[in-house]
GROMACS .gro file of C-alpha atoms in nm:
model
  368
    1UNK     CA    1  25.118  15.631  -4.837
    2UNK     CA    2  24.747  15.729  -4.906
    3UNK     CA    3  24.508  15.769  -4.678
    4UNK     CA    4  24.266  15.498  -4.834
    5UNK     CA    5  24.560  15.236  -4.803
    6UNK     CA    6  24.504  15.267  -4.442
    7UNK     CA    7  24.103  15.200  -4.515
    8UNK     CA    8  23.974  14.804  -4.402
    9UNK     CA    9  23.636  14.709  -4.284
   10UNK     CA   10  23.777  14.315  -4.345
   11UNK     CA   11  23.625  14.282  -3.950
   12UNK     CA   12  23.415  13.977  -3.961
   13UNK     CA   13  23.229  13.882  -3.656
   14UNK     CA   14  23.179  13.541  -3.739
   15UNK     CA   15  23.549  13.450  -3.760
   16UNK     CA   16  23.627  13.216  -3.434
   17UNK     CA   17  23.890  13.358  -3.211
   18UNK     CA   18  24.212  13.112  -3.230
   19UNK     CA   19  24.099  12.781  -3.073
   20UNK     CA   20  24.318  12.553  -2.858
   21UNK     CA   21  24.661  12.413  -2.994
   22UNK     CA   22  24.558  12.004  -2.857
   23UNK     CA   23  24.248  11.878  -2.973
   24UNK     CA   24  23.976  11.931  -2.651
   25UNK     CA   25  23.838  11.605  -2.460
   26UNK     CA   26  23.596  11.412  -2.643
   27UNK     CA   27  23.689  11.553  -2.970
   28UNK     CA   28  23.900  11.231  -3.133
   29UNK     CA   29  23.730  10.950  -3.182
   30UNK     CA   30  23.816  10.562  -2.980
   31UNK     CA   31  24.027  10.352  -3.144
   32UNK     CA   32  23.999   9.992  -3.089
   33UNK     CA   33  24.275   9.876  -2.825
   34UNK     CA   34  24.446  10.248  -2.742
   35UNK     CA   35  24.111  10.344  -2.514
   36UNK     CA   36  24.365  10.482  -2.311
   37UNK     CA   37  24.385  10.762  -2.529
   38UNK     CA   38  24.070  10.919  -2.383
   39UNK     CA   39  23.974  11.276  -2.550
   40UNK     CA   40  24.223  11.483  -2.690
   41UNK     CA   41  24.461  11.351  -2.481
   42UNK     CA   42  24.783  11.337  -2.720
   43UNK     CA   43  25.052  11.222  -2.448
   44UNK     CA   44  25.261  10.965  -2.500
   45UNK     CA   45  25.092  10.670  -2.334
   46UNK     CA   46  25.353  10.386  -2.250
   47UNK     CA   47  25.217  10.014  -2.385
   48UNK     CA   48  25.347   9.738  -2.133
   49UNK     CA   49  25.430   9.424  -2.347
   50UNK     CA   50  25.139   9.138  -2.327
   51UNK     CA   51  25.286   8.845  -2.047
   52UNK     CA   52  25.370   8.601  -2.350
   53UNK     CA   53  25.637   8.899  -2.434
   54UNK     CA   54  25.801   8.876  -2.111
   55UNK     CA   55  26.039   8.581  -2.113
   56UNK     CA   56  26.068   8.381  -1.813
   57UNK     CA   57  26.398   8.242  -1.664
   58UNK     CA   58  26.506   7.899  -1.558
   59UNK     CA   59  26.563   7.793  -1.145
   60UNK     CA   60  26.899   7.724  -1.046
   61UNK     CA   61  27.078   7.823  -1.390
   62UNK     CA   62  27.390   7.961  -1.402
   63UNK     CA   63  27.722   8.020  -1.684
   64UNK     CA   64  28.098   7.887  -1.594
   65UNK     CA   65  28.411   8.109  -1.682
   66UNK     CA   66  28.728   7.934  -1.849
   67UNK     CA   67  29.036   8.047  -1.614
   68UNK     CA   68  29.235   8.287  -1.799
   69UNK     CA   69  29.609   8.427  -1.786
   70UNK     CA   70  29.712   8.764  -1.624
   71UNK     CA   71  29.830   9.008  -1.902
   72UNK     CA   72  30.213   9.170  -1.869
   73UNK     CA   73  30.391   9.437  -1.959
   74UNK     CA   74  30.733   9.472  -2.048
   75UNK     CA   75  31.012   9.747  -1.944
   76UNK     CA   76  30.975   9.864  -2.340
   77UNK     CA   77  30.607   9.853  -2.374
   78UNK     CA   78  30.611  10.050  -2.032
   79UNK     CA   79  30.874  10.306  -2.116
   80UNK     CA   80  30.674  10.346  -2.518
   81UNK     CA   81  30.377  10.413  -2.264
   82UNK     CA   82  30.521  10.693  -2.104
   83UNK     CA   83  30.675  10.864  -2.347
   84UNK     CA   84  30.361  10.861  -2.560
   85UNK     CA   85  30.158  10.980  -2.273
   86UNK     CA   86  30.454  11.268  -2.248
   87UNK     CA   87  30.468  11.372  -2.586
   88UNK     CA   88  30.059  11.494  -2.531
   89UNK     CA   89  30.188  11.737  -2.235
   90UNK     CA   90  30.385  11.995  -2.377
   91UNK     CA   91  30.497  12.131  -1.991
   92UNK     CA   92  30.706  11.757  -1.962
   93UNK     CA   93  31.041  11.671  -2.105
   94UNK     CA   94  31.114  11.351  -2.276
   95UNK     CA   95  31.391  11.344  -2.090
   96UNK     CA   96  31.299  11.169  -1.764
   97UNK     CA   97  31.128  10.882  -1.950
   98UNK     CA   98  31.406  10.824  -2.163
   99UNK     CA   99  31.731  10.781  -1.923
  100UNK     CA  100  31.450  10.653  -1.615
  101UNK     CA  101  31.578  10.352  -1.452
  102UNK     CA  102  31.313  10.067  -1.386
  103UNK     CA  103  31.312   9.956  -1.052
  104UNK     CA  104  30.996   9.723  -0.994
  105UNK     CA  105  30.676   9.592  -1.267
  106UNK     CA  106  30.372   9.491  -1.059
  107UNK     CA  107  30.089   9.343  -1.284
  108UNK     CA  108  29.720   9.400  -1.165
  109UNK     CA  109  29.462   9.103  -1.224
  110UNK     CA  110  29.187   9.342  -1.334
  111UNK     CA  111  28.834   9.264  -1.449
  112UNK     CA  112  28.527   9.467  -1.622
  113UNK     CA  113  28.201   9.290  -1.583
  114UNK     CA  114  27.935   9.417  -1.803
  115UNK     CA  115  27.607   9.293  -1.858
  116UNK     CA  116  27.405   9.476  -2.164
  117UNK     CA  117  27.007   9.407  -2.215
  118UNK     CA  118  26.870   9.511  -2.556
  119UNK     CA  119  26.481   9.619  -2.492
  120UNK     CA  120  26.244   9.715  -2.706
  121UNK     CA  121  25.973   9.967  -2.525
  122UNK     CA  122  25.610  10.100  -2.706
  123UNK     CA  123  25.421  10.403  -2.633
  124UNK     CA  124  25.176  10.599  -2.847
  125UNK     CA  125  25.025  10.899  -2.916
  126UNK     CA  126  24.757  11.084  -3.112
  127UNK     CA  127  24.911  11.308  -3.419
  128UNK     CA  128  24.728  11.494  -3.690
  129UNK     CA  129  24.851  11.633  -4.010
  130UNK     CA  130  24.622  11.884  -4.254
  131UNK     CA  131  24.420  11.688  -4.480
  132UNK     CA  132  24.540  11.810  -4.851
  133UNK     CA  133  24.310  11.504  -5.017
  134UNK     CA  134  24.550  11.224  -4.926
  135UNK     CA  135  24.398  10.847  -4.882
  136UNK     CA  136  24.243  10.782  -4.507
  137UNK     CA  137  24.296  10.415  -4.365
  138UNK     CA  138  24.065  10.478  -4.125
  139UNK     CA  139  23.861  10.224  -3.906
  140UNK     CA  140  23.632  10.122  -4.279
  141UNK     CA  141  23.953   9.916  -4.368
  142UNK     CA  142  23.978   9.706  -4.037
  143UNK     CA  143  24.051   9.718  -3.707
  144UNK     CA  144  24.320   9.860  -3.565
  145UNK     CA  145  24.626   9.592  -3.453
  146UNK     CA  146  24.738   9.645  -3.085
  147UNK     CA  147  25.082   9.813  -3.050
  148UNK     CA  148  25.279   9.494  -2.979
  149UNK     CA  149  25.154   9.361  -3.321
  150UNK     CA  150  25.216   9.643  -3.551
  151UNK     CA  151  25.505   9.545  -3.777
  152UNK     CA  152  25.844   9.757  -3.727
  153UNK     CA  153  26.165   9.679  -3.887
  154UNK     CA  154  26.435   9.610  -3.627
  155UNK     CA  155  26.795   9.722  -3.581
  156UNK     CA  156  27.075   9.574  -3.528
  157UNK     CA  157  27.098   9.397  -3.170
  158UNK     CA  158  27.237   9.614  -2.887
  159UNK     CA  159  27.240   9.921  -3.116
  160UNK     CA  160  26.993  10.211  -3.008
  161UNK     CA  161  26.723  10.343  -3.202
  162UNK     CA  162  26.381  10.509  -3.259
  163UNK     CA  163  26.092  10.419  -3.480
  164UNK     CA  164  25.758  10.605  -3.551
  165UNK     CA  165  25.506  10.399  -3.746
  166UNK     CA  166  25.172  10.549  -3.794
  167UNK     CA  167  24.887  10.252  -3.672
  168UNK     CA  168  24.685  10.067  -3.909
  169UNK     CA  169  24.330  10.181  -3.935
  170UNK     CA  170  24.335  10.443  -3.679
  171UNK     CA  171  24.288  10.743  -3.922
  172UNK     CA  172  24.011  10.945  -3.951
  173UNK     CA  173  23.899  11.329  -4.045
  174UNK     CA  174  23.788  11.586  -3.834
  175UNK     CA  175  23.748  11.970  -3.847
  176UNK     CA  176  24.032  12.160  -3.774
  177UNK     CA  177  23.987  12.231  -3.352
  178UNK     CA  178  24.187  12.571  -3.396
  179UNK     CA  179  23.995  12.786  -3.699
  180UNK     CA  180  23.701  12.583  -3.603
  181UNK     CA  181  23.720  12.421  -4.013
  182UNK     CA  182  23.740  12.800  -4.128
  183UNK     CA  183  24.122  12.779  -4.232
  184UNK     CA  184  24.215  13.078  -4.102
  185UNK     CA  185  24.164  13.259  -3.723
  186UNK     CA  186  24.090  13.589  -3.591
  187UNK     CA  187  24.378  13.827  -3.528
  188UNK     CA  188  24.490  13.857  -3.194
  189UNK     CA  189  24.718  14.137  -3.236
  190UNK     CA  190  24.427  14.371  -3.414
  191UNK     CA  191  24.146  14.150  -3.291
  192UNK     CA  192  24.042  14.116  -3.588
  193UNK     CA  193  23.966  14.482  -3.711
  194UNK     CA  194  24.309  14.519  -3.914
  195UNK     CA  195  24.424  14.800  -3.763
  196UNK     CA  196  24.616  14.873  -3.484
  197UNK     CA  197  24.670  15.218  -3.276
  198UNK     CA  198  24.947  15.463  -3.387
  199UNK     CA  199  25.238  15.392  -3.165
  200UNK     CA  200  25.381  15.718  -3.296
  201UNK     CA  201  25.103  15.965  -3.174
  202UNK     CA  202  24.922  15.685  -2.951
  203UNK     CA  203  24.597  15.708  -3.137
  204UNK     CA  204  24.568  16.091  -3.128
  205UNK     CA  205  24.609  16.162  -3.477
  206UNK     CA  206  24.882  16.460  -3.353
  207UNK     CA  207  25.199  16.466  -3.276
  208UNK     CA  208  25.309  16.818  -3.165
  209UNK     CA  209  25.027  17.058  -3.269
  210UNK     CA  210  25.081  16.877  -3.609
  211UNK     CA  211  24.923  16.609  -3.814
  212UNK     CA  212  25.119  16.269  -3.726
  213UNK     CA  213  25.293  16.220  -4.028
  214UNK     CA  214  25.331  15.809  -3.966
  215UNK     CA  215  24.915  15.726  -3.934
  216UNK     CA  216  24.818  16.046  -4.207
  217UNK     CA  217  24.647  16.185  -3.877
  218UNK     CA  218  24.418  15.879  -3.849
  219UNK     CA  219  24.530  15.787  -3.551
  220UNK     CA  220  24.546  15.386  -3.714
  221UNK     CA  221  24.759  15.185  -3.883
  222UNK     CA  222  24.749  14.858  -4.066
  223UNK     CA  223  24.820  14.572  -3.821
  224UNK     CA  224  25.149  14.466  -3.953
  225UNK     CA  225  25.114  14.116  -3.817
  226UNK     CA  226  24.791  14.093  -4.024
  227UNK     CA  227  24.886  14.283  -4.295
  228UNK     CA  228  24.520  14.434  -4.245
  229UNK     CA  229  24.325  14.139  -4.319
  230UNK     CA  230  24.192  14.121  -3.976
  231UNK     CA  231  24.283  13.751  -3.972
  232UNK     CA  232  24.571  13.464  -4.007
  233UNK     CA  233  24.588  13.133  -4.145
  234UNK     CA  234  24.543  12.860  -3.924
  235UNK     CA  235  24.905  12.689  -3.870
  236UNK     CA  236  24.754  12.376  -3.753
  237UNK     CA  237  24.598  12.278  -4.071
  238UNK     CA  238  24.773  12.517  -4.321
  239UNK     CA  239  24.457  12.655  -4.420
  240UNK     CA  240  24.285  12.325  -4.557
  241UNK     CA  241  24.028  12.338  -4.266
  242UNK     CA  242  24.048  11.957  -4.164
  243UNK     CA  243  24.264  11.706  -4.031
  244UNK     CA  244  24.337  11.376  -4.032
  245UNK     CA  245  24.444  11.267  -3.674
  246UNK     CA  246  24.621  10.943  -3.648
  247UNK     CA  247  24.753  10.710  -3.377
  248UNK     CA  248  25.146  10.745  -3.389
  249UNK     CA  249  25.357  10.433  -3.223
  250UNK     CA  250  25.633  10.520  -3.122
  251UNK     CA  251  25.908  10.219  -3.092
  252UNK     CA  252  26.236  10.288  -2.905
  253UNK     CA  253  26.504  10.022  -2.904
  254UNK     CA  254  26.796  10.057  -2.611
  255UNK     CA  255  27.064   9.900  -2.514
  256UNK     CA  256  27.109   9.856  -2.118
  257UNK     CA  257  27.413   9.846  -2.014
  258UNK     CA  258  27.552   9.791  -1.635
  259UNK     CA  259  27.945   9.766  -1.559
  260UNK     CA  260  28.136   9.655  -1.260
  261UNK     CA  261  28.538   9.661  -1.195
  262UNK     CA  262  28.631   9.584  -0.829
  263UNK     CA  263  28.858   9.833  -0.677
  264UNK     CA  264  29.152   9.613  -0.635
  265UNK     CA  265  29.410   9.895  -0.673
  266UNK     CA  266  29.296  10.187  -0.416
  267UNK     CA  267  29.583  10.458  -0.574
  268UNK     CA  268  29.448  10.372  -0.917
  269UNK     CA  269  29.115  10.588  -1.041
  270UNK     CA  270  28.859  10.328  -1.140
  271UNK     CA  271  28.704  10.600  -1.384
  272UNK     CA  272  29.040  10.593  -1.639
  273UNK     CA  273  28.907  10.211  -1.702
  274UNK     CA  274  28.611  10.384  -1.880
  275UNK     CA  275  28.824  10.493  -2.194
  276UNK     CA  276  29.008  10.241  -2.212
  277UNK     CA  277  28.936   9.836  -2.376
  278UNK     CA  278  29.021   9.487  -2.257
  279UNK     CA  279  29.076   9.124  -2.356
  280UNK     CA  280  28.720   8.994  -2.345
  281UNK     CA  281  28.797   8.580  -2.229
  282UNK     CA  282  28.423   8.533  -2.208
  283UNK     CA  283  28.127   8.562  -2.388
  284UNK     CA  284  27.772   8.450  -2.301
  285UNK     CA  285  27.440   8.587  -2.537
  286UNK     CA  286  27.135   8.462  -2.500
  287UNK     CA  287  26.762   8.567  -2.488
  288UNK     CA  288  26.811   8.529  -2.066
  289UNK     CA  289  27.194   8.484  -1.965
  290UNK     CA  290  27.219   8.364  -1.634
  291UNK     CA  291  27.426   8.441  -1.326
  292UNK     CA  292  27.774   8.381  -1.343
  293UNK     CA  293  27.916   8.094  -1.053
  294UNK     CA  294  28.288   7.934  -0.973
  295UNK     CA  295  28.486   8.248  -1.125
  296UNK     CA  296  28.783   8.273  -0.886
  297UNK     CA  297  28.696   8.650  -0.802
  298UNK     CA  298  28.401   8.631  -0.580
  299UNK     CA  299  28.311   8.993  -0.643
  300UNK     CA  300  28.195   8.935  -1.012
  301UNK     CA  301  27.989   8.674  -0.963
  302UNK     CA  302  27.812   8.853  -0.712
  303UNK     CA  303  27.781   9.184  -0.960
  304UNK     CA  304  27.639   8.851  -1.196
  305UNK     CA  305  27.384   8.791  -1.007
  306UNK     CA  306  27.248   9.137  -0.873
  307UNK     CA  307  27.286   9.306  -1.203
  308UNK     CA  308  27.070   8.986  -1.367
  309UNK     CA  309  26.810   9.008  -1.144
  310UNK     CA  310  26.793   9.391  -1.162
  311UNK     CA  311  26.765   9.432  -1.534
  312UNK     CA  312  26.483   9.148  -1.517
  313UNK     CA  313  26.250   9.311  -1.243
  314UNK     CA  314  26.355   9.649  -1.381
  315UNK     CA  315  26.325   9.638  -1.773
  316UNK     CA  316  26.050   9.349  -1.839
  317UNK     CA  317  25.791   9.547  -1.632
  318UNK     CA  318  25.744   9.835  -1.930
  319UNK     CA  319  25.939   9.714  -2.203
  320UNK     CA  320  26.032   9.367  -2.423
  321UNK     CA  321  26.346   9.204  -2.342
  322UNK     CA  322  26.463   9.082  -2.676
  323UNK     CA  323  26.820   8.964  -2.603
  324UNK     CA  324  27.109   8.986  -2.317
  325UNK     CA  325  27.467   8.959  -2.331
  326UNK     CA  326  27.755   8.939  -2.058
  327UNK     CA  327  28.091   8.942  -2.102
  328UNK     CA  328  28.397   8.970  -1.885
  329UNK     CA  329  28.722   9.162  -1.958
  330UNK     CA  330  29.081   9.136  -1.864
  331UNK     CA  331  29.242   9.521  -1.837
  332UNK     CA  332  29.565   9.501  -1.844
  333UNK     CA  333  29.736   9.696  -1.524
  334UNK     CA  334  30.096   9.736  -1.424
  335UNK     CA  335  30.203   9.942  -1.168
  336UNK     CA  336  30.522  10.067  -1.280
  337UNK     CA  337  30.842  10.223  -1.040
  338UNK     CA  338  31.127  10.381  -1.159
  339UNK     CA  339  31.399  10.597  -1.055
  340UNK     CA  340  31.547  10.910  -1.187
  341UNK     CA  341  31.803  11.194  -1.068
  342UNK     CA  342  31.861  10.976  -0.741
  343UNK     CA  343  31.452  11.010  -0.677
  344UNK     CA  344  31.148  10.765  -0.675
  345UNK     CA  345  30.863  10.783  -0.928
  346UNK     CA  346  30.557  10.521  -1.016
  347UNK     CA  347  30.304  10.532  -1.299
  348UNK     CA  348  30.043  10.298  -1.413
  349UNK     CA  349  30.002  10.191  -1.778
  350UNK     CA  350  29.628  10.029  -1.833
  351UNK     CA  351  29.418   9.903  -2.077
  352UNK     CA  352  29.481   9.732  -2.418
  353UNK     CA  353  29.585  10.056  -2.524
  354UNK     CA  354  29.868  10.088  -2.332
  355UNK     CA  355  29.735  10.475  -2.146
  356UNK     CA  356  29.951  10.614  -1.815
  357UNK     CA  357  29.838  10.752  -1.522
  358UNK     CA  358  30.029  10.922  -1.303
  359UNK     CA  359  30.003  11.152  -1.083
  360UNK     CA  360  30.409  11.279  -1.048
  361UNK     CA  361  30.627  11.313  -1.323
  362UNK     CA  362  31.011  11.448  -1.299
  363UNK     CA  363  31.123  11.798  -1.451
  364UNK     CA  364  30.786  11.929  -1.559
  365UNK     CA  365  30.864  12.289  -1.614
  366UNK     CA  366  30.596  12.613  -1.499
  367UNK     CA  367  30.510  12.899  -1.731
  368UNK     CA  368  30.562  13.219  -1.497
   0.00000   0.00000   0.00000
């Protein structure tokens, strides 16, 4: 390498040190119904829906449950069960739940409560992009809508999802806050001269009694983060000096969901009913449902209720309740004993899917 490749006087003094990465207060302009947005403040601000949003339920309304039949299971369905669930552990023998002998079936009456609420919830933010000549709709075309009457396109009920729409008329340019409009920044690594100090002979030049062969005894090198320019383009706006900043709504549709199975069976795990499905004897959807009364097991209605009322205070205060649905389950549940080699076993089969859960199983073998 030659000396004068090492050479750069690209220091200019009136290139702006790197400004900040957010926009500083009272740099963006206000928009028309997002004042909240004060400065450069580009948090997401949450939008609460407008009272005519929230709906409002009915006094002394409540749903009615059809009675419904207790699911069994038979000695074949139960011993399929079981030797399904052993042919998953490879440290059990088949043999057990072949030749067992069935002493007892005890069916469970077993139900899932769930209520789901599908909200819709707003919150914006400011966002800029670098201005490359692209069209502005900026506040010349109108004024901007407020968030709960910008137009999204909506999912599918009780499926989650996320939506950013960019709001009507809130555009506008400004001069890039971090090069200042210059497109590019000062160096921080070289502050701006291009060159850096020789790491090799640590600016000396020497190295040993002897001309440092790395920096050709300058004691310099190019900045290698620079490249020896003395300065960087500006990532913010990709070197096109402005941007356009923008008001960014952000929509988020969820899906609520709140389950309830009373513990009935004590030796039974109420987690397993998580993975498992049920018989689903009623149905009710509506844009409110109401609390469920009469149902012969006291402990759902009151789940009915609580959960109702919860989801109401809970959900409507930051976010648009656009539809709720609750539905009760049947899980099947049979407690099943057996006998095998003159001992005593149980196991449970559960849910439409016919799983076992047990806890003791005859002749499992150990690896030593």
């Amino acid at each position: 390498m030659d000396d004068k490749d090492e050479d750069t006087d690209t220091f200019d003094p009136n290139l702006p040190e790197e400004g900040p990465s957010a926009p500083p207060p009272g740099w963006l302009d206000s928009v028309t119904g997002y004042e909240e947005h004060t400065g450069g403040d580009c948090t997401d601000q949450i939008c609460p829906p407008p009272p005519d949003f929230v709906p409002k339920p009915e006094n002394d309304k409540n749903a009615s449950v059809p009675n419904v039949m207790v699911p069994t299971v038979s000695e074949d369905v139960a011993r399929d069960a079981l030797l399904q669930f052993v042919g998953k552990k490879w440290t059990y023998s088949s043999k057990p739940a072949k030749n067992l002998i069935f002493k007892e079936l005890i069916p469970f009456t077993v139900y899932r409560y769930r209520l789901e609420t599908f909200t819709e919830s707003r919150s914006s933010a400011w966002e800029s992009e670098p201005h490359t000549g692209q069209c502005v709709d900026g506040p010349q075309n109108g004024v901007s809508p407020p968030p709960w009457n910008v137009q999204v396109s909506y999912p599918p009920k009780f499926t989650n999802a996320v939506q950013k729409v960019r709001v009507p008329h809130s555009s506008f340019i400004k001069p890039c806050h971090r090069c200042h409009g210059n497109g590019k920044v000062r160096c921080t690594h070289c502050r701006g001269q291009g060159l850096t100090r020789c790491m090799f002979c640590h600016g000396s030049g020497h190295s040993r009694n002897r001309r440092c062969t790395t920096c050709h005894g300058r004691g310099r090198k190019r900045c290698v983060s620079c490249h020896g320019k003395g300065y960087k383009g500006c990532l913010t706006c990709n070197g096109y000096r402005n941007l356009v900043h923008f008001i960014q709504l952000t929509v988020t549709w969820k899906n609520q969901v709140f389950e309830f199975i009373p513990n009935r069976v004590p030796e039974f795990p109420l987690k397993k009913f998580e993975k498992v499905s049920g018989e689903a004897f009623f149905v009710d959807e509506n844009l409110l449902v109401y609390p469920i009364e009469g149902f012969p097991d006291q402990d759902i209605c009151d789940a009915s209720k609580g959960s109702i009322q919860n989801h109401l205070l809970k959900y409507s205060a930051v976010s648009r309740i656009l539809q709720q649905r609750q539905t009760i389950e049947l899980v099947p549940l049979t407690h099943v004993y057996y006998a095998y080699s003159g001992n005593d076993y149980d196991y449970f089969v559960f849910g439409r899917e016919n799983k076992v859960h047990t806890t003791k199983y005859p002749s499992s073998c150990s690896i030593l």
